[in-house]
Coordinates of C-alpha atoms in Angstrom, one line a residue:
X1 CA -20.5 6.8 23.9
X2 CA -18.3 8.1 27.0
X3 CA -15.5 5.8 28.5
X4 CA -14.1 5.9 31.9
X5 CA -10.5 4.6 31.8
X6 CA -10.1 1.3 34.0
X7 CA -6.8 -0.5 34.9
X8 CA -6.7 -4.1 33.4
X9 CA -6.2 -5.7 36.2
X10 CA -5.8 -9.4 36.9
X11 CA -7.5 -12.2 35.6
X12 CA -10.4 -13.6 37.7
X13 CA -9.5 -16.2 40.0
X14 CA -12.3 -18.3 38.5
X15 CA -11.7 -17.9 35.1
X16 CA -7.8 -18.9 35.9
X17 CA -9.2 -22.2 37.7
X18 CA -11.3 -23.2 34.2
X19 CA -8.6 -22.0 32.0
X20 CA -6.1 -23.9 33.5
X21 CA -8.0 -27.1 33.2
X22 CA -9.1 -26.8 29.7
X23 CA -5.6 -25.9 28.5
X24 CA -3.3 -27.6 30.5
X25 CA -0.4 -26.6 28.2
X26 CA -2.3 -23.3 27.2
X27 CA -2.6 -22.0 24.1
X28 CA -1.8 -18.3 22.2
X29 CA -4.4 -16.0 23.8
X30 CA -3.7 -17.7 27.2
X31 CA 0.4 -18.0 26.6
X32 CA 0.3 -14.5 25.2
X33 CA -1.5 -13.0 28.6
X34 CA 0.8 -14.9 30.6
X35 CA 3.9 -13.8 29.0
X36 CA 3.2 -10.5 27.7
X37 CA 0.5 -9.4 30.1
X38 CA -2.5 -7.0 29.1
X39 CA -1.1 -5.5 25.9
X40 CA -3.7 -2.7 25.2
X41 CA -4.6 -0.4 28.2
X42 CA -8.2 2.0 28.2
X43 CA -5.8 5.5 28.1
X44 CA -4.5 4.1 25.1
X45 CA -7.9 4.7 23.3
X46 CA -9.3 7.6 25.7
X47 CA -9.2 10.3 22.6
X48 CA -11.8 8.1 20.6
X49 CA -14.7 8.8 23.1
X50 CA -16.5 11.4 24.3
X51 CA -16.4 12.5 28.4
X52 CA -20.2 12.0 28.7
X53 CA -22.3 9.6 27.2
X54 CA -23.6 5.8 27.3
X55 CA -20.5 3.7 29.0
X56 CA -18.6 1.9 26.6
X57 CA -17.2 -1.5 26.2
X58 CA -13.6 -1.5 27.3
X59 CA -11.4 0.0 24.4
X60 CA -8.5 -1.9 25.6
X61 CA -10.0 -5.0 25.3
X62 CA -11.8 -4.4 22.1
X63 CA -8.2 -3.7 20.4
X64 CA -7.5 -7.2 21.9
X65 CA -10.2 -8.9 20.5
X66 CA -9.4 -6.8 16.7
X67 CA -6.4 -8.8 16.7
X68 CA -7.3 -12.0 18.0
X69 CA -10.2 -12.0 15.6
X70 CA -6.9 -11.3 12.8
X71 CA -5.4 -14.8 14.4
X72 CA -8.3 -16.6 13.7
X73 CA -9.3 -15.2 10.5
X74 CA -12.8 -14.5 11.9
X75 CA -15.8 -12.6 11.2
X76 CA -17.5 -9.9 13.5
X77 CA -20.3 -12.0 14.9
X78 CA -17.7 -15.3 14.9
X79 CA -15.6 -12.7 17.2
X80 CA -18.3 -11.6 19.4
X81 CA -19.4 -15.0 19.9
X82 CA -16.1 -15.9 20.6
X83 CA -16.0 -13.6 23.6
X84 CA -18.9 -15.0 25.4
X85 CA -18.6 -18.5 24.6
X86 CA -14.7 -19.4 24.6
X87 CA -12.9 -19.3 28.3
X88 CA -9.3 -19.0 26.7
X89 CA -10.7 -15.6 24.9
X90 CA -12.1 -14.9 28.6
X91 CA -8.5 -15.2 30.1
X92 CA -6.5 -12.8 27.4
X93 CA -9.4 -10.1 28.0
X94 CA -9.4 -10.8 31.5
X95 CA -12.8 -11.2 32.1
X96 CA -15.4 -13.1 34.3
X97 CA -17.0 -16.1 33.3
X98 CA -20.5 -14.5 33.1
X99 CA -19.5 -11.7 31.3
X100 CA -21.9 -11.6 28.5
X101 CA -19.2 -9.8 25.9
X102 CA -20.8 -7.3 23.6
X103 CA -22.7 -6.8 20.2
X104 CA -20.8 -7.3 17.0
X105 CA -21.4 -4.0 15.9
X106 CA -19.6 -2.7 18.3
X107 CA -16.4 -3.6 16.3
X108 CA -17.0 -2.1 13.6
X109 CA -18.2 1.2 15.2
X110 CA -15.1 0.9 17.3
X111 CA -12.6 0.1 13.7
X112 CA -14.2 3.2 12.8
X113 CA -13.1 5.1 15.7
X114 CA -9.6 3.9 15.0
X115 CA -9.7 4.8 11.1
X116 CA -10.9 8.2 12.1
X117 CA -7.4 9.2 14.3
X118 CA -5.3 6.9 12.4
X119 CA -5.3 5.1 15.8
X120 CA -4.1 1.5 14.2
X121 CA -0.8 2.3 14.5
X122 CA -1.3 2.1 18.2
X123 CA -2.1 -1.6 18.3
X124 CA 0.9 -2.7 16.3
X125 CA 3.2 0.1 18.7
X126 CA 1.7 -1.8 21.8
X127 CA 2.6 -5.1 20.7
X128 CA 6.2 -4.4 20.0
X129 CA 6.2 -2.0 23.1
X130 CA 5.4 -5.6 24.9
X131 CA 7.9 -7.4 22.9
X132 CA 10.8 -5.2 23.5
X133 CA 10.1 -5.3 27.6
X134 CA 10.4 -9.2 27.1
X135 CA 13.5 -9.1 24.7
X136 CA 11.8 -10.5 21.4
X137 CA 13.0 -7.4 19.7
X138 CA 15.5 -4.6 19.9
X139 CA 16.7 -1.4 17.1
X140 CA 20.1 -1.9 15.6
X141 CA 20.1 -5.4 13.7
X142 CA 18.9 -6.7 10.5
X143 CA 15.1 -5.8 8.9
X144 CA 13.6 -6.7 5.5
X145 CA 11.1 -4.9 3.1
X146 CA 8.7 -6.4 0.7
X147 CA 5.5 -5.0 -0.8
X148 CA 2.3 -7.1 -2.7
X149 CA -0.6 -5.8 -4.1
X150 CA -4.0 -5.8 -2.0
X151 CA -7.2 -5.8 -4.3
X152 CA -10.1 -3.3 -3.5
X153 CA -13.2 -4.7 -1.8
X154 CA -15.3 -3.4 -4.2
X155 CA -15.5 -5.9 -7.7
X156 CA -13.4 -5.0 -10.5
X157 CA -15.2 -3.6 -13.3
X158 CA -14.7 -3.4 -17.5
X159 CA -15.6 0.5 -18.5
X160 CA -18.6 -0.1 -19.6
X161 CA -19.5 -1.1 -15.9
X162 CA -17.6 1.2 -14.3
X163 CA -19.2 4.3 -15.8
X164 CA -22.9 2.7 -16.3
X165 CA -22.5 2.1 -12.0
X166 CA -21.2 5.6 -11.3
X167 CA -24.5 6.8 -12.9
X168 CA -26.6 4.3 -11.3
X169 CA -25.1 5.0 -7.6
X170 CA -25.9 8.8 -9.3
X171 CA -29.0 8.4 -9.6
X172 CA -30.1 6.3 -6.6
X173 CA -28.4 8.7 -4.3
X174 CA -30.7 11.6 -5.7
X175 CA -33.4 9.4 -5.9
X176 CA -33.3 8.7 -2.1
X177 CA -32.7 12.5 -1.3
X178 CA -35.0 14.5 -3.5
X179 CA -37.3 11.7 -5.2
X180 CA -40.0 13.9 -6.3
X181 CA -37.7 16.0 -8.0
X182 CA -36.1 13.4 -9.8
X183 CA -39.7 11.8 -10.9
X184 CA -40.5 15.2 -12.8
X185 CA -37.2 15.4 -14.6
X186 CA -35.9 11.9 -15.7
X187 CA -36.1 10.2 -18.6
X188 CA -38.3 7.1 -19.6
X189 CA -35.2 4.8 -20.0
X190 CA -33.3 5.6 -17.5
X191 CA -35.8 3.4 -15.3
X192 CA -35.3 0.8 -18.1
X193 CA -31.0 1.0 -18.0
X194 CA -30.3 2.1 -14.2
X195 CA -33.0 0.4 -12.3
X196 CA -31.2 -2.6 -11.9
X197 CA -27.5 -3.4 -11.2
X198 CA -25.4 -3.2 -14.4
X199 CA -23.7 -6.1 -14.5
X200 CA -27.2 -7.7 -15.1
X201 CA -27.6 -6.5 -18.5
X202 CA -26.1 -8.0 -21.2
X203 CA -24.3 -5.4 -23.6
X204 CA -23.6 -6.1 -27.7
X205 CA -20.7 -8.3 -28.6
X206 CA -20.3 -5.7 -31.5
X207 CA -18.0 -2.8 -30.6
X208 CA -19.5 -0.4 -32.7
X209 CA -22.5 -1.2 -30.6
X210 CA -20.6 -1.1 -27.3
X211 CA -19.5 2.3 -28.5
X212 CA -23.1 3.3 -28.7
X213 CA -24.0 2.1 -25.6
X214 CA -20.8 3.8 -23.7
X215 CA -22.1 7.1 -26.1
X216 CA -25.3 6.9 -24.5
X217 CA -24.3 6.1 -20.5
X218 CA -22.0 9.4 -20.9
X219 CA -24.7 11.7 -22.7
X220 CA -27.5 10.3 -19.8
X221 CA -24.5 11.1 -17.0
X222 CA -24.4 14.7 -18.7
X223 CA -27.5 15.1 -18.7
X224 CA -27.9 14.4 -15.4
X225 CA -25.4 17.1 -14.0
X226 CA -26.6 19.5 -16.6
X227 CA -30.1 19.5 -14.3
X228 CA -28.1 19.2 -11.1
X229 CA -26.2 22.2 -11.7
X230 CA -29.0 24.4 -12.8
X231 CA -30.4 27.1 -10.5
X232 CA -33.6 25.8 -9.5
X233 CA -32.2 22.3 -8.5
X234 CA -31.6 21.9 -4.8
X235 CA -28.4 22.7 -3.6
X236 CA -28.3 19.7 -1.5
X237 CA -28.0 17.7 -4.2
X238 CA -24.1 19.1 -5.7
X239 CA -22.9 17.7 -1.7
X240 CA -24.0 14.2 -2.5
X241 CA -20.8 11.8 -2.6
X242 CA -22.1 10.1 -5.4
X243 CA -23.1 13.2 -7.4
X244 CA -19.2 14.3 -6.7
X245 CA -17.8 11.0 -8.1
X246 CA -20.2 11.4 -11.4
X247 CA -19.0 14.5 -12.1
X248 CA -15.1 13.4 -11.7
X249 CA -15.5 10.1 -13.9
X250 CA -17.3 11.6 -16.5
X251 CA -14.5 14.8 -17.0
X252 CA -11.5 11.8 -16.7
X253 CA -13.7 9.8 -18.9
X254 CA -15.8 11.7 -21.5
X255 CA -15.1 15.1 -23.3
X256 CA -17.7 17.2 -26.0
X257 CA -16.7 17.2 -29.6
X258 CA -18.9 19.2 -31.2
X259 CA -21.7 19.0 -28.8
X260 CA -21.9 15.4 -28.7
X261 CA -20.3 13.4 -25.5
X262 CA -17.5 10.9 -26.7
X263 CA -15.2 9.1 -24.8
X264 CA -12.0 10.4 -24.4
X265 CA -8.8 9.0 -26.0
X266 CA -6.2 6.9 -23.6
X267 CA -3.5 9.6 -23.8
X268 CA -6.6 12.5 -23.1
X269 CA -7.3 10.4 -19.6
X270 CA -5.8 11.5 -16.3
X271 CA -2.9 9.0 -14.6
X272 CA -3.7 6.0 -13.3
X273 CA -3.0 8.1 -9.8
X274 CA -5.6 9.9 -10.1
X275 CA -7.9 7.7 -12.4
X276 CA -10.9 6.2 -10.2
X277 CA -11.7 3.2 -11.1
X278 CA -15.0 2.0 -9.6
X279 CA -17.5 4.5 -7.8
X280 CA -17.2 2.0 -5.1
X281 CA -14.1 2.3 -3.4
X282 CA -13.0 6.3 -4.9
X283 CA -9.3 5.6 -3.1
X284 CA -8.6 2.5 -5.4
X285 CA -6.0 2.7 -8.2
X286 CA -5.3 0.9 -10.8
X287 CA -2.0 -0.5 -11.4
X288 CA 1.1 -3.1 -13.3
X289 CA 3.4 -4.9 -11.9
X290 CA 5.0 -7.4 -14.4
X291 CA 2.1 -10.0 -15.6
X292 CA -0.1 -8.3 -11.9
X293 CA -3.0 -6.0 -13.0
X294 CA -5.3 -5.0 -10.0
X295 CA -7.4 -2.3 -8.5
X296 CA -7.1 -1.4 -5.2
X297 CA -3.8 -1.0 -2.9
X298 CA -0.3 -2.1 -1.6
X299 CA 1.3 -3.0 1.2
X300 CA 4.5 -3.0 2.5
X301 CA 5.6 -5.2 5.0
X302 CA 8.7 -4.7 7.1
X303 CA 10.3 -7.4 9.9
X304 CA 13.0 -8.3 12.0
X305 CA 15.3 -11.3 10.5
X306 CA 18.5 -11.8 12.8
X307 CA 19.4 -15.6 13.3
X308 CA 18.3 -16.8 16.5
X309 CA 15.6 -14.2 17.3
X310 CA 11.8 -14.2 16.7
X311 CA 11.0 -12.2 13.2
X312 CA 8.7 -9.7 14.1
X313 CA 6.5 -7.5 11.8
X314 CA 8.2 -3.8 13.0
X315 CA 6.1 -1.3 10.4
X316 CA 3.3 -1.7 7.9
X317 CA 2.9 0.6 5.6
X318 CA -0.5 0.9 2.8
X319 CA -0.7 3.3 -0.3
X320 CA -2.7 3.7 -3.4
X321 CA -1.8 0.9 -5.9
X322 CA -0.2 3.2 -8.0
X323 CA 2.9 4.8 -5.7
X324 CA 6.3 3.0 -6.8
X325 CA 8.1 1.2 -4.3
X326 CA 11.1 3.3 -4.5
X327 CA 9.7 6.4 -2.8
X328 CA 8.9 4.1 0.3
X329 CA 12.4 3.3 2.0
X330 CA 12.1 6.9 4.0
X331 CA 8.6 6.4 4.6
X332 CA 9.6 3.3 6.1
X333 CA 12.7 4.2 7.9
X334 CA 10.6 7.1 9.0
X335 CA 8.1 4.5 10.4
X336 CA 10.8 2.5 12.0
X337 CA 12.7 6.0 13.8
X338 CA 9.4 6.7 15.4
X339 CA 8.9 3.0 17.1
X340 CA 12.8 3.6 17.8
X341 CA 13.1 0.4 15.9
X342 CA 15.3 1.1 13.1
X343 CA 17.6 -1.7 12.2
X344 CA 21.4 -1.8 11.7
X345 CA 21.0 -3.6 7.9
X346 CA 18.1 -3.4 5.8
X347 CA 17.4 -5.5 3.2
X348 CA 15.2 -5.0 -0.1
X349 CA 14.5 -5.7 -3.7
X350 CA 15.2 -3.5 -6.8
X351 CA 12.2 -1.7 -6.0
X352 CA 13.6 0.1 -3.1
X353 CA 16.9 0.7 -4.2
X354 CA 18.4 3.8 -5.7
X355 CA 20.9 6.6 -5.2
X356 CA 18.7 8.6 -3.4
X357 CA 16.9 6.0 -0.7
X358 CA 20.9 4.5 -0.1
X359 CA 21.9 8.4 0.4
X360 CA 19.3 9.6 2.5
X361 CA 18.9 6.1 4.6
X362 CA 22.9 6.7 5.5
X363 CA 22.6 10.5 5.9
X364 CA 18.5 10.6 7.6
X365 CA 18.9 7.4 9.6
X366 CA 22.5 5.6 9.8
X367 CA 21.0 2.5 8.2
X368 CA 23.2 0.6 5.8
X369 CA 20.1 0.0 2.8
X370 CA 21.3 -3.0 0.8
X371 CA 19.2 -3.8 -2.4
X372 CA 20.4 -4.9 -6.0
X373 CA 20.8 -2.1 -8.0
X374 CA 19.9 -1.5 -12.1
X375 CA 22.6 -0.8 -14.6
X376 CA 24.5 2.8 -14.8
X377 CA 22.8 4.1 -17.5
X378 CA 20.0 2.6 -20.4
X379 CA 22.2 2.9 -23.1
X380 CA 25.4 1.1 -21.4
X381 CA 22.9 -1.4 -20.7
X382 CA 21.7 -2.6 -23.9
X383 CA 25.9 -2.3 -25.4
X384 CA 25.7 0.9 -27.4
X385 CA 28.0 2.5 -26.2
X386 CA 31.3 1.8 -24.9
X387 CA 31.8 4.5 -22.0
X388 CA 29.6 4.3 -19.7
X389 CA 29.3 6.9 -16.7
X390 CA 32.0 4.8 -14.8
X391 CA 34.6 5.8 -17.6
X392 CA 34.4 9.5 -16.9
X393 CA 37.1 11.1 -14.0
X394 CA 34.8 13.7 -11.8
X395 CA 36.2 16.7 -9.7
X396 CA 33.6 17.8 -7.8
X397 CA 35.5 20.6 -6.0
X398 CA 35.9 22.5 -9.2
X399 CA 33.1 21.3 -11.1
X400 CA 33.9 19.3 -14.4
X401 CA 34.3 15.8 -15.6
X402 CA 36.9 14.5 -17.8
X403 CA 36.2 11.7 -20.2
X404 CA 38.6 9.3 -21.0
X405 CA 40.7 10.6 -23.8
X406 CA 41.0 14.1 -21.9
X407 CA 38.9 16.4 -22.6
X408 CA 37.3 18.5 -19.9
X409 CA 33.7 19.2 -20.0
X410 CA 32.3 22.9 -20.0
X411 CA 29.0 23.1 -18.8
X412 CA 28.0 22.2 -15.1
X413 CA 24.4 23.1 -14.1
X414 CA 22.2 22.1 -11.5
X415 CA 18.6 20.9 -12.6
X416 CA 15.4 19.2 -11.5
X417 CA 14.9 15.6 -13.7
X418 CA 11.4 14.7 -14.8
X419 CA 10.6 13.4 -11.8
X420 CA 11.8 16.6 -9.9
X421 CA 14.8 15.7 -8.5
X422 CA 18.1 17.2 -7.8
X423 CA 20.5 16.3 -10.7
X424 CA 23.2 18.2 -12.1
X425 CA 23.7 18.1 -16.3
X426 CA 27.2 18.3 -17.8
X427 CA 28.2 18.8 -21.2
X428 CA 31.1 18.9 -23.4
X429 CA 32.0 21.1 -26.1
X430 CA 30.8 20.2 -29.6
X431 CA 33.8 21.6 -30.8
X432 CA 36.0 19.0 -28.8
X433 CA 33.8 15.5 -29.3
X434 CA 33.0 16.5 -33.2
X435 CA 37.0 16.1 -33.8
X436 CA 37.0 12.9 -31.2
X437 CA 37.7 9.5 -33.6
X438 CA 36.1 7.9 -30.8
X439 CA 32.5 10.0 -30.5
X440 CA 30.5 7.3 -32.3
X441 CA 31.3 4.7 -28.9
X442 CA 30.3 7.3 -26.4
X443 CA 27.3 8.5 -27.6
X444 CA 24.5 6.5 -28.3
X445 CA 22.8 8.8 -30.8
X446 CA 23.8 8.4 -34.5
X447 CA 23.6 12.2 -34.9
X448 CA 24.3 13.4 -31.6
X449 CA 28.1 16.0 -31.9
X450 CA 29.1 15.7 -28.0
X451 CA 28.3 13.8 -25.2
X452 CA 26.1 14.8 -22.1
X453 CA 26.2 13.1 -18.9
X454 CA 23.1 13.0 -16.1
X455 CA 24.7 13.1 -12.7
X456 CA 23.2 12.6 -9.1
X457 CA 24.4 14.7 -6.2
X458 CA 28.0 14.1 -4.7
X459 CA 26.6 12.2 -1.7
X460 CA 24.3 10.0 -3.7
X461 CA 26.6 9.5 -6.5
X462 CA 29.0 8.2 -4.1
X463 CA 26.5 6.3 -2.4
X464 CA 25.5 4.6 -5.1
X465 CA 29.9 4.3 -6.2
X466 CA 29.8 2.5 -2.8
X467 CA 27.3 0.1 -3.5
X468 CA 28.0 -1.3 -6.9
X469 CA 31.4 -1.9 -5.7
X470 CA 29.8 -3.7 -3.0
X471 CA 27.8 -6.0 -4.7
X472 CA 30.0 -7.2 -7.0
X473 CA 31.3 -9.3 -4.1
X474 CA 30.2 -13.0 -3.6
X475 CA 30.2 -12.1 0.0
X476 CA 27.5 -9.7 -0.2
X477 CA 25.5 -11.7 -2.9
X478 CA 25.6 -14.6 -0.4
X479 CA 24.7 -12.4 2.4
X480 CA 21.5 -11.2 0.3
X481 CA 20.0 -14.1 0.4
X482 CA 18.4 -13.2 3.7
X483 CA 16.3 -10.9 1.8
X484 CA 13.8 -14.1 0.5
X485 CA 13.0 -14.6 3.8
X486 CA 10.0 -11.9 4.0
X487 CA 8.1 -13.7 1.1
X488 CA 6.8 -16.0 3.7
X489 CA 6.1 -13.4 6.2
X490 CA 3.6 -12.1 3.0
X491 CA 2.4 -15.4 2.3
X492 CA 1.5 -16.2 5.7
X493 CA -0.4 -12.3 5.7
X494 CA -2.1 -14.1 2.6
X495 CA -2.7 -17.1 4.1
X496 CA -3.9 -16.7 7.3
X497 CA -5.2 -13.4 7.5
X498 CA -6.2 -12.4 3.7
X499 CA -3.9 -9.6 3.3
X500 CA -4.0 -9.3 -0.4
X501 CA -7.9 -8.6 -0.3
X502 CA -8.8 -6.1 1.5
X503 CA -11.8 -6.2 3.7
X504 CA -13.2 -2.8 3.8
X505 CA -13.6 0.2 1.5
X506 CA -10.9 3.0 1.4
X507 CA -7.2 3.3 2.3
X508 CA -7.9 4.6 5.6
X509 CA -10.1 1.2 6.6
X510 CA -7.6 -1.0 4.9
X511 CA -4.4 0.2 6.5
X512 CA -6.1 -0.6 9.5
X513 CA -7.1 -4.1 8.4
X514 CA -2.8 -4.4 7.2
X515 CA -2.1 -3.3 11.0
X516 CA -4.3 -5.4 12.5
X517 CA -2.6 -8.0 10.1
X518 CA 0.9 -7.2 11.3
X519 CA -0.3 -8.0 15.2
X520 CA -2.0 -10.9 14.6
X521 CA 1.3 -12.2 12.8
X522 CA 3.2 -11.1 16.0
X523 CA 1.5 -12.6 18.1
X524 CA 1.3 -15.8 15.7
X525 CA 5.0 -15.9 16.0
X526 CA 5.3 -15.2 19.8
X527 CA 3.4 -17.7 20.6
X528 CA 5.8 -20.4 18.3
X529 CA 8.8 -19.1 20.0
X530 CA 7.5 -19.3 23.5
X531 CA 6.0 -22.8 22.8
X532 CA 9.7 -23.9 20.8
X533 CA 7.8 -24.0 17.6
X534 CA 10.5 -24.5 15.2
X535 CA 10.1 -22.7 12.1
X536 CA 8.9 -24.0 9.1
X537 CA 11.6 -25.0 6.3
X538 CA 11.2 -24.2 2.6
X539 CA 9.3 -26.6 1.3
X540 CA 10.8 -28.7 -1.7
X541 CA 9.1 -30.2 -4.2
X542 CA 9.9 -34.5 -4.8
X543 CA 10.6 -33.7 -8.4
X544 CA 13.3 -30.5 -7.3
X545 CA 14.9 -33.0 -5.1
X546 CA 16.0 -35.3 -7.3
X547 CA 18.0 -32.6 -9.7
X548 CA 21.2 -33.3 -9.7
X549 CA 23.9 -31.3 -7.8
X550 CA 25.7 -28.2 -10.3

């Protein structure tokens, strides 16, 4: 499809006249076009079509209905039907009353256009682009972070499942493309096993039987890339997405031993990174969080929280289930520079909060990152020792520590952790702690002779200085309690918009649905304000009520 830019224009006189009547006092789509105007223009879109080509529906429109549809919690035929039949959907699209709207599948055809240039930022940026021309938000105050996991579209399976389903997509998929080659070469019972979905059949309570059956899915799934990958199979048939996701399940999953397939051993299996977990949906993970086991994604969820302003969802941000929270402060600050949005204070749980997310947010960003932080090291934490880092005197100009009875350490050497970042490794002398009547309280190990200390760099090791001392104050614990706030901005994503299931298959699809998720809350919220919708208070259970005051 082509599109010819056109300007948005007004709305039609006659669709004003009806509007007005029906809503007297209006309501979000007509408030929102009357306040904010038309958010989305057609040059905002103009790289997702083609010059030539069938016309297509207006882009700029389309976004609007995306997000509206994300109000309303709607499906793609409720949303299409929407935009022929309702006049207050007429008015925010700014369109005449016999305009006969459009096919549902044009939204998903157009979603797609917006997955494929990672164009959902744009609608979110448009919305706050509106917002900040009428006030409702400016960079430079307060912000809070939260993630929650998002499940996968696709079902979540036990092993057994998962690996009998990769074959079965497998097989289907050559079935389609090269049937009569697949009729000469396939077993009898793989018609009897695959023909059907898997969940259908009922495997053996027994595990030694389950182990047999698991034995012989992986020895049929070897079998069947054994024939794929020799010469006189067609080449066409190694491309096939669902011959490439057989081949990776069964190396993370099965292994020969001695020429028979077995399963491999937990600690043989790749990360849960890289570990697919249904043939379904290939860019699910899964993950733990506490007493939370899913498969899929997560999301993270950043808004405005100053007193007397609207809170507004400023960035949204989706990964793979399994990528911790405390890498994502700079992906979100970076987020947040480029909407020139970044907020004065930011507020976050432990997740977030280390040395080097406080360090870099100060240094990167200017933004003062406030989240609780854990204790100074694992073994001061759980009392076995009784100097902690905090003990220790440190001269970084000339490079050593001195612990608190005076000695001076001797080694000072910069190194990469575990997780591959900068720290720097002291140590003291064997000679000096061995003769130390107080060795046994500052080293945690029975046997260990001197004591070695883990340090951050200066500017994150002072950061961090900074921050314990700060939040030992009652001030700062009281101000933290701003932070709780962005649980209900997640559970009305949850409520009203289904944010913790996604709707599609694949990260790319599902950060857009989150997007879409963080306008429609916008504009959820815009409207309340302009209407003087007071927010809603924490709710209190009768029984919590009556407990008597500390």
């Amino acid at each position: 499809m082509s599109m010819q830019p056109r300007e948005a224009g007004e709305v039609p006189l006659e669709t004003v006249r009806v509007a007005r009547a029906a809503f007297p006092r209006g309501n979000l789509a007509i408030r929102v076009r009357d306040e904010l105007g038309a958010l989305f223009t057609d040059e905002q879109f103009a790289g997702l079509f083609a010059v030539r080509g069938k016309p297509a529906w207006s882009p700029g429109r389309l976004a609007m209905v995306l997000v509206l549809q994300f109000v309303e919690g709607l499906t793609d035929r409720q949303a299409a039907e929407a935009v022929r039949a309702r006049i207050d959907w007429k008015f925010a699209l700014g369109l005449e009353l016999t305009d006969p709207g459009f096919d549902f599948s044009v939204l998903s055809e157009f979603r797609d256009r917006l997955v494929g240039e990672d164009a959902g930022r744009c609608v979110l940026d448009a919305i706050l682009v509106a917002a900040r021309e009428r006030g409702l938000v400016t960079a430079g105050g307060k912000a809070r972070t939260d993630s929650t996991h998002v499940l996968s579209s696709a079902r979540e399976l036990n092993w057994l499942e998962m690996v009998g389903e990769t074959l079965r997509a497998a097989l289907n998929a050559v079935a389609q493309v090269e049937p009569d080659w697949l009729r000469a070469r396939a077993l009898p019972e793989w018609f009897t096993h695959y023909a059907t979905r898997i969940e259908d059949s009922r495997f053996p309570k027994a595990r030694t039987k389950r182990v047999e059956v698991g034995r012989r899915i992986g020895a049929d799934g070897m079998r069947l890339l054994r024939m794929i990958w020799t010469d006189d199979a067609p080449v066409t048939l190694r491309v096939l997405p669902e011959v490439e996701v057989l081949r990776q399940v069964w190396v993370q999953q099965f292994h020969l031993v001695e020429g028979e397939v077995e399963r491999r051993d937990p600690k043989d299996r790749p990360p849960g990174a890289k570990r697919l977990v249904t043939p379904y949906d290939v860019e699910a993970r899964g993950s733990v969080k506490r007493d939370t086991v899913w498969d899929g994604y997560k999301v993270h969820l950043t808004e405005t929280c100053e007193a007397d302003t609207v809170h507004l969802v400023t960035n949204v941000t989706t990964t793979v289930a399994t990528v911790p929270d405390d890498r994502m402060a700079a992906v979100v600050h970076a987020g947040l520079a480029a909407r020139g949005l970044l907020p004065g204070e930011h507020w976050v749980d432990a997740g977030y909060a280390n040395s080097s997310a406080l360090a870099a947010a100060g240094i990167d960003h200017g933004v003062a990152l406030h989240g609780p932080l854990r204790p100074v090291t694992v073994a001061q934490a759980r009392g076995e020792g009784t100097y902690g880092q905090d003990a220790f005197t440190i001269d970084w100009d000339n490079q050593h520590v001195t612990c608190p009875n005076g000695i001076t350490s001797t080694q000072w050497h910069r190194r990469r952790s575990e997780e591959q970042l900068p720290v720097i490794r002291v140590r003291f002398s064997p000679a000096d702690c061995r003769t130390c009547p107080r060795l046994r309280d500052c080293v945690s190990s029975p046997k260990a002779q001197r004591r070695e200390i883990t340090l951050r760099p200066r500017h994150e090791y002072e950061a961090l200085h900074q921050a314990r001392q700060l939040q030992a104050t009652d001030e700062w614990k009281d101000r933290y309690k701003i932070r709780a706030g962005v649980e209900g901005t997640i559970s009305q994503g949850v409520q009203a918009c289904g944010l913790r299931r996604s709707r599609y298959r694949g990260l790319g699809k599902t950060s857009l649905q989150h997007q879409l998720t963080g306008a429609a809350i916008n504009l959820i919220r815009i409207n309340a304000w302009l209407s003087d919708k007071p927010r809603a208070r924490t709710r209190t259970s009768p029984l919590t009520a009556l407990r008597p005051a500390a």
